[in-house]
Coordinates of C-alpha atoms in Angstrom, one line a residue:
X1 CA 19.0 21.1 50.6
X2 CA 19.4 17.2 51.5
X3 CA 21.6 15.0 48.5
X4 CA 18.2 13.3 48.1
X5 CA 16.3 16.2 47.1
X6 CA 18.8 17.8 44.7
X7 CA 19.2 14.3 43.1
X8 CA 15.5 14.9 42.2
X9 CA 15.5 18.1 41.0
X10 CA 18.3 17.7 38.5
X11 CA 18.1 17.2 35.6
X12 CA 19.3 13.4 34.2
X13 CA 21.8 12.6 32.1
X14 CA 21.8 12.6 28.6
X15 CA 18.6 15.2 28.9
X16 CA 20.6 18.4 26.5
X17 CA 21.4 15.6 24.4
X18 CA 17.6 14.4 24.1
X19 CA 16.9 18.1 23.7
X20 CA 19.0 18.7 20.8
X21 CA 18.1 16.1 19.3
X22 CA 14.6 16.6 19.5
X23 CA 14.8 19.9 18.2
X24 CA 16.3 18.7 15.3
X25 CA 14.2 15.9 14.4
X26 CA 11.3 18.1 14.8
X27 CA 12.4 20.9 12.3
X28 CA 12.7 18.2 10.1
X29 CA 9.3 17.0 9.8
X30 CA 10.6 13.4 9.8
X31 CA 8.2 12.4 12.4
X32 CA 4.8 13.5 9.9
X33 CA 1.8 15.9 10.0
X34 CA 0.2 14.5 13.1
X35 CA -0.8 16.8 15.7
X36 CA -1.4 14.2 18.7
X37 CA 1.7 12.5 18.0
X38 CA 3.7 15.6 18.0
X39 CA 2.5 16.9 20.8
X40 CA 3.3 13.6 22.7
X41 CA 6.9 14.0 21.7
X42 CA 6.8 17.6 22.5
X43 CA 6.0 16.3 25.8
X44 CA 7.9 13.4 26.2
X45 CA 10.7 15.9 25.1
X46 CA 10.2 18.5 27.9
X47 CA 10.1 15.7 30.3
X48 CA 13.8 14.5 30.0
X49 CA 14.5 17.1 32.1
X50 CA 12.6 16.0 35.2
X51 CA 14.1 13.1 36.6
X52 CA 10.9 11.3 36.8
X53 CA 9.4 10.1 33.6
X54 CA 5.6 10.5 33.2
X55 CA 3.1 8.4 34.4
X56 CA 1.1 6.9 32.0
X57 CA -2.5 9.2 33.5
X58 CA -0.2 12.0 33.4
X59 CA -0.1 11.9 29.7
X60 CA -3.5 11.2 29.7
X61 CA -4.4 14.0 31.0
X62 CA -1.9 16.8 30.0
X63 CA -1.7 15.3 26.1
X64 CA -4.3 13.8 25.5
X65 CA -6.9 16.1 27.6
X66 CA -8.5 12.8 29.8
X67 CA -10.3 13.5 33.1
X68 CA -8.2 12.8 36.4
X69 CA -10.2 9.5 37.0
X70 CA -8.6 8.4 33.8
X71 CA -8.9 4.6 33.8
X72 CA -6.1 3.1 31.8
X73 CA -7.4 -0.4 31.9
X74 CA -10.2 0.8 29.6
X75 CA -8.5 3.2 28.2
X76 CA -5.7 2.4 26.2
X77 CA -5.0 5.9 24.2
X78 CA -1.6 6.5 25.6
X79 CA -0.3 3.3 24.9
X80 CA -1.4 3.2 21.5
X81 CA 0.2 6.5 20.8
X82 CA 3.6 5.6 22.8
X83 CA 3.7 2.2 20.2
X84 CA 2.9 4.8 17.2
X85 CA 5.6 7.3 18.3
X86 CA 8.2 4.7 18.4
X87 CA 7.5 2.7 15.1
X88 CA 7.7 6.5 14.0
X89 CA 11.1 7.2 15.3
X90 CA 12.5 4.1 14.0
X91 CA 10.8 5.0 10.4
X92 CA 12.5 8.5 10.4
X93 CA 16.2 7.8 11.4
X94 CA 15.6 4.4 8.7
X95 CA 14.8 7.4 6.0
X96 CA 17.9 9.4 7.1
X97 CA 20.9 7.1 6.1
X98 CA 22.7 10.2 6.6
X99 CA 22.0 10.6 9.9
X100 CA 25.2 9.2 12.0
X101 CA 24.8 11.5 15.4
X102 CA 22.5 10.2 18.4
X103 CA 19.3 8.9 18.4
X104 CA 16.0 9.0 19.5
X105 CA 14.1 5.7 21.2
X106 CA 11.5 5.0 23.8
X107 CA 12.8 2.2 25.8
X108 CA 10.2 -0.6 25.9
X109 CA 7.6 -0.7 28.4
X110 CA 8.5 3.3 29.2
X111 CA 7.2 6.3 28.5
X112 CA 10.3 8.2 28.2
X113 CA 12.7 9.7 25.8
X114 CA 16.8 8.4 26.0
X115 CA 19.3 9.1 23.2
X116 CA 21.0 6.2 22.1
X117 CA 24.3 5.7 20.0
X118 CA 22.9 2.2 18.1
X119 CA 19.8 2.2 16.1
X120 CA 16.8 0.7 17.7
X121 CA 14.7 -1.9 16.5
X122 CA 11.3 -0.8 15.1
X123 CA 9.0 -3.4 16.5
X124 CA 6.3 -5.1 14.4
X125 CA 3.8 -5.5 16.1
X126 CA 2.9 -4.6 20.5
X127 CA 3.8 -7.0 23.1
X128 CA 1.0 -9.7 23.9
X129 CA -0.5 -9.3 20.3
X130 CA -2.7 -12.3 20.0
X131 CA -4.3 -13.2 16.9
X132 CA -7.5 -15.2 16.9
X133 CA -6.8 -19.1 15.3
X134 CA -8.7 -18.1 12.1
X135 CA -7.2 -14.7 11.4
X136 CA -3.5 -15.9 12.2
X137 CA -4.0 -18.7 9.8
X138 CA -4.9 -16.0 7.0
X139 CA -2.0 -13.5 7.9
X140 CA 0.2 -16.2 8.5
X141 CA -1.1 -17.5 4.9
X142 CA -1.1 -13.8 3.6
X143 CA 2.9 -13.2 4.6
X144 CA 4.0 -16.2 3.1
X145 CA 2.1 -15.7 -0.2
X146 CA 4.0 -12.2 -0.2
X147 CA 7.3 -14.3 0.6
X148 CA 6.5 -16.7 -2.3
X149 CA 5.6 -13.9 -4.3
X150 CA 9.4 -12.2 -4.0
X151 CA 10.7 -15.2 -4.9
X152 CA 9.0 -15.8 -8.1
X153 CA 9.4 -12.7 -9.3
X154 CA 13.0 -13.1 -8.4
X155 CA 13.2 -16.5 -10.7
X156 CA 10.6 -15.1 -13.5
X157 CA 13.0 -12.1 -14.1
X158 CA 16.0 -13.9 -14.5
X159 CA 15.2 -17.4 -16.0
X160 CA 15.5 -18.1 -19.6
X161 CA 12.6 -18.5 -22.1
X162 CA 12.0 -22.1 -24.0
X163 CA 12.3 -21.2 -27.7
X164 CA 8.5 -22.0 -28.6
X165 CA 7.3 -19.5 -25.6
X166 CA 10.0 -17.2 -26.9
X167 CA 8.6 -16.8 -30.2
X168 CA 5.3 -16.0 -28.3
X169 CA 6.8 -13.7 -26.8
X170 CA 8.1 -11.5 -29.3
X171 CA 4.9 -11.6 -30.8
X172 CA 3.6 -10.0 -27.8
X173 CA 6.6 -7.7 -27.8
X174 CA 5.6 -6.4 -31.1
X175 CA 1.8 -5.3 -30.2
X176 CA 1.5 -1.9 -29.5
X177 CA 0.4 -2.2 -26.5
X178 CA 4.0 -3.4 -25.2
X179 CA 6.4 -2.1 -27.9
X180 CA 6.9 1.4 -26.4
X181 CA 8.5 -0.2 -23.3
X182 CA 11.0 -1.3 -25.3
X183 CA 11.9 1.9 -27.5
X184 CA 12.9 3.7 -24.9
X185 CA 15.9 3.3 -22.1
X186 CA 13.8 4.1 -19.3
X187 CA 13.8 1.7 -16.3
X188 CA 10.3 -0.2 -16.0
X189 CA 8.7 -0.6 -12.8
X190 CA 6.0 -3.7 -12.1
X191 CA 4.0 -2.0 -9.6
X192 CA 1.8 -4.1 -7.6
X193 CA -1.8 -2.7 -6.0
X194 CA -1.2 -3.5 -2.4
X195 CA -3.0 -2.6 0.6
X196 CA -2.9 -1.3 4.4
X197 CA -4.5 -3.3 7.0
X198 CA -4.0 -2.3 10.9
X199 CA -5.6 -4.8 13.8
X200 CA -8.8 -4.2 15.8
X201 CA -8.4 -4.8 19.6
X202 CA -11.2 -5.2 21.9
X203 CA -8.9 -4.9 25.2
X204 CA -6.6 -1.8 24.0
X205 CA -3.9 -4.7 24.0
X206 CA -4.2 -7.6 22.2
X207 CA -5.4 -7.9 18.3
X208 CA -8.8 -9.8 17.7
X209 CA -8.9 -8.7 14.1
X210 CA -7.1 -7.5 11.1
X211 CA -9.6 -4.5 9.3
X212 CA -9.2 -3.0 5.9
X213 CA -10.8 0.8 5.5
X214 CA -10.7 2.1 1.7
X215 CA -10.4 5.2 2.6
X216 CA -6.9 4.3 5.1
X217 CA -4.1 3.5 2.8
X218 CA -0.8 4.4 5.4
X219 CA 0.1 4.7 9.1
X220 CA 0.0 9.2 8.7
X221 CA -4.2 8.5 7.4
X222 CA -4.6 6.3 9.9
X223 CA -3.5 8.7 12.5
X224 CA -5.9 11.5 10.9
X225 CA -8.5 8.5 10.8
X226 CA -8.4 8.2 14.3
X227 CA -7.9 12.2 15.0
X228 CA -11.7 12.0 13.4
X229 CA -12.7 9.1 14.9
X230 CA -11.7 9.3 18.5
X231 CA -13.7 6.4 20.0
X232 CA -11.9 4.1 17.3
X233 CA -8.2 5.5 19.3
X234 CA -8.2 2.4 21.9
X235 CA -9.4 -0.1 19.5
X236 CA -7.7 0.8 16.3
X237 CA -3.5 -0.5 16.8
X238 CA -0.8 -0.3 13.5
X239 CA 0.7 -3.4 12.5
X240 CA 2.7 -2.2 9.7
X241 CA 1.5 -4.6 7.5
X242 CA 0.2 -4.5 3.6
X243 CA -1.3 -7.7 1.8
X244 CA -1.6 -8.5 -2.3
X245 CA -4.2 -9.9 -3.3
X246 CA -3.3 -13.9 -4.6
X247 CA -4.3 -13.2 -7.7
X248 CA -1.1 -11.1 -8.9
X249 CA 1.2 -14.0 -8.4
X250 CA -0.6 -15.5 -11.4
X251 CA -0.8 -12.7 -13.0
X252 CA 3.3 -12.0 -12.8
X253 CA 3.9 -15.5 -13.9
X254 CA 2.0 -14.2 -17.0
X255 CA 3.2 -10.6 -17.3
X256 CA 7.2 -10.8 -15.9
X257 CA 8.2 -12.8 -19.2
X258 CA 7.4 -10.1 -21.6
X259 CA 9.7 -7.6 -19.9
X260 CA 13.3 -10.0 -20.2
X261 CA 15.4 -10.6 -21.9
X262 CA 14.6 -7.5 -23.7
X263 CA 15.2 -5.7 -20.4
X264 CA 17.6 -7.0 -18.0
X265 CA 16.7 -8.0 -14.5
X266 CA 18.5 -4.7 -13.9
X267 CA 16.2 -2.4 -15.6
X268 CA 12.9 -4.1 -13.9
X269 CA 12.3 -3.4 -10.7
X270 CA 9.2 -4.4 -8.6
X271 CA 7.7 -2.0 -6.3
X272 CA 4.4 -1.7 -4.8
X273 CA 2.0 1.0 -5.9
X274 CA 2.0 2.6 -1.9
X275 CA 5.6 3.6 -2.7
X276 CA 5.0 5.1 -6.1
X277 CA 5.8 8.7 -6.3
X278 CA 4.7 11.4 -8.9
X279 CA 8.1 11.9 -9.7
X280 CA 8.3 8.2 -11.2
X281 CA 5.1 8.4 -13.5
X282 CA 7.1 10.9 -15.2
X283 CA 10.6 9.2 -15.0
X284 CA 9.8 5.3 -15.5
X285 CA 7.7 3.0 -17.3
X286 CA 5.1 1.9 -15.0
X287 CA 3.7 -1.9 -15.7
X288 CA 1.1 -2.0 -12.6
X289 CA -0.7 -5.5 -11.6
X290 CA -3.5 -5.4 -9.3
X291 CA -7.1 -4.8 -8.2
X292 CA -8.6 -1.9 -9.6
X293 CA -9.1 -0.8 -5.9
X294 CA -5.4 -0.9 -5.5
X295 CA -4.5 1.4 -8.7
X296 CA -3.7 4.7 -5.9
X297 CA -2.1 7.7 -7.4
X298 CA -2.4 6.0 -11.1
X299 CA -5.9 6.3 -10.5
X300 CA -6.8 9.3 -11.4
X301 CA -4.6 9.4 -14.3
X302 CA -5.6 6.4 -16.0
X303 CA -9.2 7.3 -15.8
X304 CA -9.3 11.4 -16.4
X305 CA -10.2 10.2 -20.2
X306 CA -11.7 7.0 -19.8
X307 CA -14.9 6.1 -21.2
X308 CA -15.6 3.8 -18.0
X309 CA -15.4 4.7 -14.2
X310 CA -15.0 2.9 -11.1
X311 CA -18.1 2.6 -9.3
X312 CA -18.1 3.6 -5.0
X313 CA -17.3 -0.1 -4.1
X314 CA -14.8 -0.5 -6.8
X315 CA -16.9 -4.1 -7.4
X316 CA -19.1 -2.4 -10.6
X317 CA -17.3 -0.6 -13.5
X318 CA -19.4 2.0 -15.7
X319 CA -19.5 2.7 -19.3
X320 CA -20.0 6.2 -19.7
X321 CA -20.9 6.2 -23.7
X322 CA -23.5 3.4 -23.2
X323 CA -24.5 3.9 -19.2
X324 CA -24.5 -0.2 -19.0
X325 CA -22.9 -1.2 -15.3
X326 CA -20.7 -4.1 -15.0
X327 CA -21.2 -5.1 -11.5
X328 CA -18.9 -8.5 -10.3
X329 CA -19.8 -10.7 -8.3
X330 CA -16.0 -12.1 -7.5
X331 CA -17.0 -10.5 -4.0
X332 CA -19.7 -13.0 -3.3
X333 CA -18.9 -16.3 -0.9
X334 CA -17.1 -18.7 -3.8
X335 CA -19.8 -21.8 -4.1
X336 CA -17.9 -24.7 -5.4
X337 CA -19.2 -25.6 -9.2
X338 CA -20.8 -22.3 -9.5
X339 CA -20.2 -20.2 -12.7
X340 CA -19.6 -15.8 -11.6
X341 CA -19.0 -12.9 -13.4
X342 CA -15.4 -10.5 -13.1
X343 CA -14.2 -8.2 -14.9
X344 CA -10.9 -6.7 -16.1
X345 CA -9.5 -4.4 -17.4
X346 CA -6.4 -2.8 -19.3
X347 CA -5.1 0.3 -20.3
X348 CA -1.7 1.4 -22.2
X349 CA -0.7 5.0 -22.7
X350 CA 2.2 7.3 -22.8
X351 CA 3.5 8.8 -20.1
X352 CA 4.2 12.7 -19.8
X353 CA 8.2 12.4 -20.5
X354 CA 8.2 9.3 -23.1
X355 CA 7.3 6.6 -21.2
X356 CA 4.8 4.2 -21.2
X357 CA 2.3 2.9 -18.7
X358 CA 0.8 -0.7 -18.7
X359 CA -2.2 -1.1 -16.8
X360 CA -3.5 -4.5 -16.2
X361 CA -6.0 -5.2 -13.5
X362 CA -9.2 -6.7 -12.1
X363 CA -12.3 -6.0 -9.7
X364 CA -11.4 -9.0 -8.2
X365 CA -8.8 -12.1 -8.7
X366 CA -10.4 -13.9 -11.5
X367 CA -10.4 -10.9 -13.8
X368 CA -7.5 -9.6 -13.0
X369 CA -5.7 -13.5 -14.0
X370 CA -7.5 -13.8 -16.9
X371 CA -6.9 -10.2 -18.4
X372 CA -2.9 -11.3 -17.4
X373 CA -3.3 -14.1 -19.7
X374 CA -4.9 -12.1 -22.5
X375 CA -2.6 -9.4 -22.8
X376 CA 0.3 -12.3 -22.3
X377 CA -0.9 -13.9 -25.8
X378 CA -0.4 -12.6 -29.2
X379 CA -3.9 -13.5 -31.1
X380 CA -6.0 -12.7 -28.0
X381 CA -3.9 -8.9 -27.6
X382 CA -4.2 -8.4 -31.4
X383 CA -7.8 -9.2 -31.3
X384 CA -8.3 -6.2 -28.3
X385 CA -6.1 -3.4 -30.2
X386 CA -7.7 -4.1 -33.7
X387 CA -11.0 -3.2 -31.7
X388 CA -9.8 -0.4 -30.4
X389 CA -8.3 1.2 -33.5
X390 CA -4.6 -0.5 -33.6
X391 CA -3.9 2.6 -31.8
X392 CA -0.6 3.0 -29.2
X393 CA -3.3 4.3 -26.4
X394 CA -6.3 2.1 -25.6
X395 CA -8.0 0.8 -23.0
X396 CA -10.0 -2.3 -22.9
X397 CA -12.9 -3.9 -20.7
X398 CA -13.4 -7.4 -20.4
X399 CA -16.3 -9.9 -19.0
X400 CA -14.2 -13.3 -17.3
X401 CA -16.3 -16.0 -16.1
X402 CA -14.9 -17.8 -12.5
X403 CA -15.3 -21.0 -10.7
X404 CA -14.1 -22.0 -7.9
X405 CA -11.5 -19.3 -8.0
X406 CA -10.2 -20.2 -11.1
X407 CA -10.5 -18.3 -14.3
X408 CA -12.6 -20.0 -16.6
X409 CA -12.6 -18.0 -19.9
X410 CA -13.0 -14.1 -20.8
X411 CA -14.3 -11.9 -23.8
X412 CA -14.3 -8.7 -25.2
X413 CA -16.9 -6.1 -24.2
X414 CA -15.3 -2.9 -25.5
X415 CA -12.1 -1.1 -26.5
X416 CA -11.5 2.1 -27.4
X417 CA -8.6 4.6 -27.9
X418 CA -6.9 6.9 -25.6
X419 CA -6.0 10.7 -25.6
X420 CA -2.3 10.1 -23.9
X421 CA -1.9 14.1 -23.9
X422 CA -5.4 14.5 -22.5
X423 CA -4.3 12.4 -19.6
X424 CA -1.8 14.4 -18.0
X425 CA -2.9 18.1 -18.3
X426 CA -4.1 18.2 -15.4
X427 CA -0.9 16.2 -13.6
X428 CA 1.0 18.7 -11.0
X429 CA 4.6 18.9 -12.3

């Protein structure tokens, strides 16, 4: 046998070390439940020990079941799932701290597996992304609202309150629909409704469009979106990014206050709904700002008992005792000088181990800053729980009138008192 030809044949180095590596990030489910992208690192995994890496048609075909005239110009399936598998590496060794052994990359521009000593840098987004002028202006506008955001909650938590907004405060300390936060020593969370948005690409390379689907929330159901929807695979590219909507800045400039100095900074922490667990509905106190699209897993909870549901587009809001819809029209193109309709809404209850969830939300950005200013004052709060019974558990509906993306002014339309034990019987423990 000729040096050349046994140089082919074996094996390169490093492959046992890719191997046993592989198998043990694959027993540990770190790299999530789907089945195309598991069978690409299968592959990918099997290849180290050919000293050739795989071309990209040979994936095509033997993963992802493509015909031998597989065109990757108009075709761009392998390289969207080579760009998922790697942000996916990167997200599994960041989850195992632990972890201090070899690990896993794909080297950019290749479609192979090495095993590296130093952690590799999950990239944000795929080489020659190009966003279109409008869209880049709203995502560059859209990250530094988030940035702005941090920062004001940041200065809101730890600032101290004038003495005349102080004595507000307490006030609004007092109403039981805040009070329980404070009587017990759990830690409170101000969970914001945030959402998932992954780019559209007309080419397979480069982004034309950021998309929002209601029903895909995170990067493992966008992977079973596409598994459904396999002509969307070469158009459809995660970004790894998540928006809030602008109206929650406003809204925490209200809310933040009434949560210090009762609580330290230390014993408020902000999070954003997407990262909630079950595990903290039962452990903290949950103050959650947002969209009433944006509620996620307190969904179901805070409306099992409701009197009012949330209508398909999550734009109209049912009341179930009187059958009267409440449909918003915050959703329509804003017309400067024109007078629309929003609604909000707010819900406080105990939680299944003695805490206390704060709902305080909006179909849209109007509502949910003027329901942030209602439950913020003492007369307007003590108005909404005398309606509802002066009761610990309520929930409350409100009708806000907008313009020009401003609230304008709010009122009442019903309130009504919650079954907190009703609530969770049917939570999983």
């Amino acid at each position: 046998m000729a040096d050349g030809e046994a140089a082919l044949n074996d094996p390169p180095a490093g492959a046992a070390a890719v191997e046993a590596e592989a198998l043990r990030l694959r027993a540990s489910g770190a790299l999530g439940r789907s089945q195309r992208l598991l069978d690409l690192f299968d592959y990918l995994a099997r290849r180290t020990a050919v000293s050739r890496p795989p071309k990209e048609v040979e994936i095509a075909m033997d993963v992802f079941g493509r015909p031998a005239d597989f065109d990757a110009m108009q075709d761009a399936v392998v390289r969207v799932y080579i760009h998922k598998l790697r942000q996916r590496l990167a997200q599994a060794y960041a989850e195992q701290p632990e972890h201090t052994g070899l690990r896993l990359a794909i080297p950019r521009g290749e479609y192979r597996l090495v095993a590296q000593a130093e952690v590799v840098e999950e990239e944000a987004l795929p080489t020659g992304i190009v966003l279109t002028p409008a869209r880049q202006r709203r995502w560059i506008a859209a990250a530094v609202a988030v940035l702005v955001l941090a920062v004001a909650i940041t200065w809101l938590l730890a600032r101290p309150q004038p003495t005349v907004v102080e004595r507000e405060l307490v006030a609004v300390r007092q109403s039981p629909a805040w009070s329980p936060l404070f009587n017990n020593r759990k830690v409170t969370i101000l969970a914001l409704g945030d959402y998932y948005i992954f780019g559209e690409s007309d080419d397979g390379m480069s982004v034309a469009r950021l998309v929002r689907e209601y029903n895909v929330n995170s990067r493992p159901e966008l992977d079973e979106f596409l598994m459904q929807h396999p002509d969307k695979m070469s158009k459809y590219l995660d970004l790894d990014l998540r928006y809030l909507p602008i109206g929650a800045a406003q809204a925490l400039r209200d809310v933040a206050p009434i949560l210090t100095p009762v609580k330290s900074p230390a014993d408020v922490r902000v999070m954003m709904v997407s990262d909630l667990t079950p595990g903290l509905l039962k452990s903290a106190n949950i103050v959650y700002i947002g969209y009433l699209s944006g509620l996620g897993i307190l969904k179901d909870v805070a409306f099992s008992s409701s009197r009012f549901k949330i209508g398909e587009t999550f734009d109209d809001i049912i009341d179930q005792r009187t059958k009267r819809r409440f449909a918003s029209e915050g959703g329509a193109a804003d017309q400067a000088g024109i007078l629309y309709r929003d609604y909000g809404y707010v819900s406080s209850f105990r939680g299944p181990e003695g805490n206390r969830i704060v709902i305080v939300a909006g179909t849209r950005d109007v509502a949910l800053m003027q329901t942030a200013d209602i439950v913020s004052h003492a007369s307007t709060l003590a108005e909404t729980v005398k309606a509802a019974g002066k009761t610990e558990a309520f929930e409350a509906l409100y009708e806000v009138h907008g313009m020009n993306r401003q609230n304008v002014s709010g009122q009442l339309i019903a309130a009504s008192p919650l079954n907190s034990a009703r609530m969770w019987q049917t939570m999983v423990p």
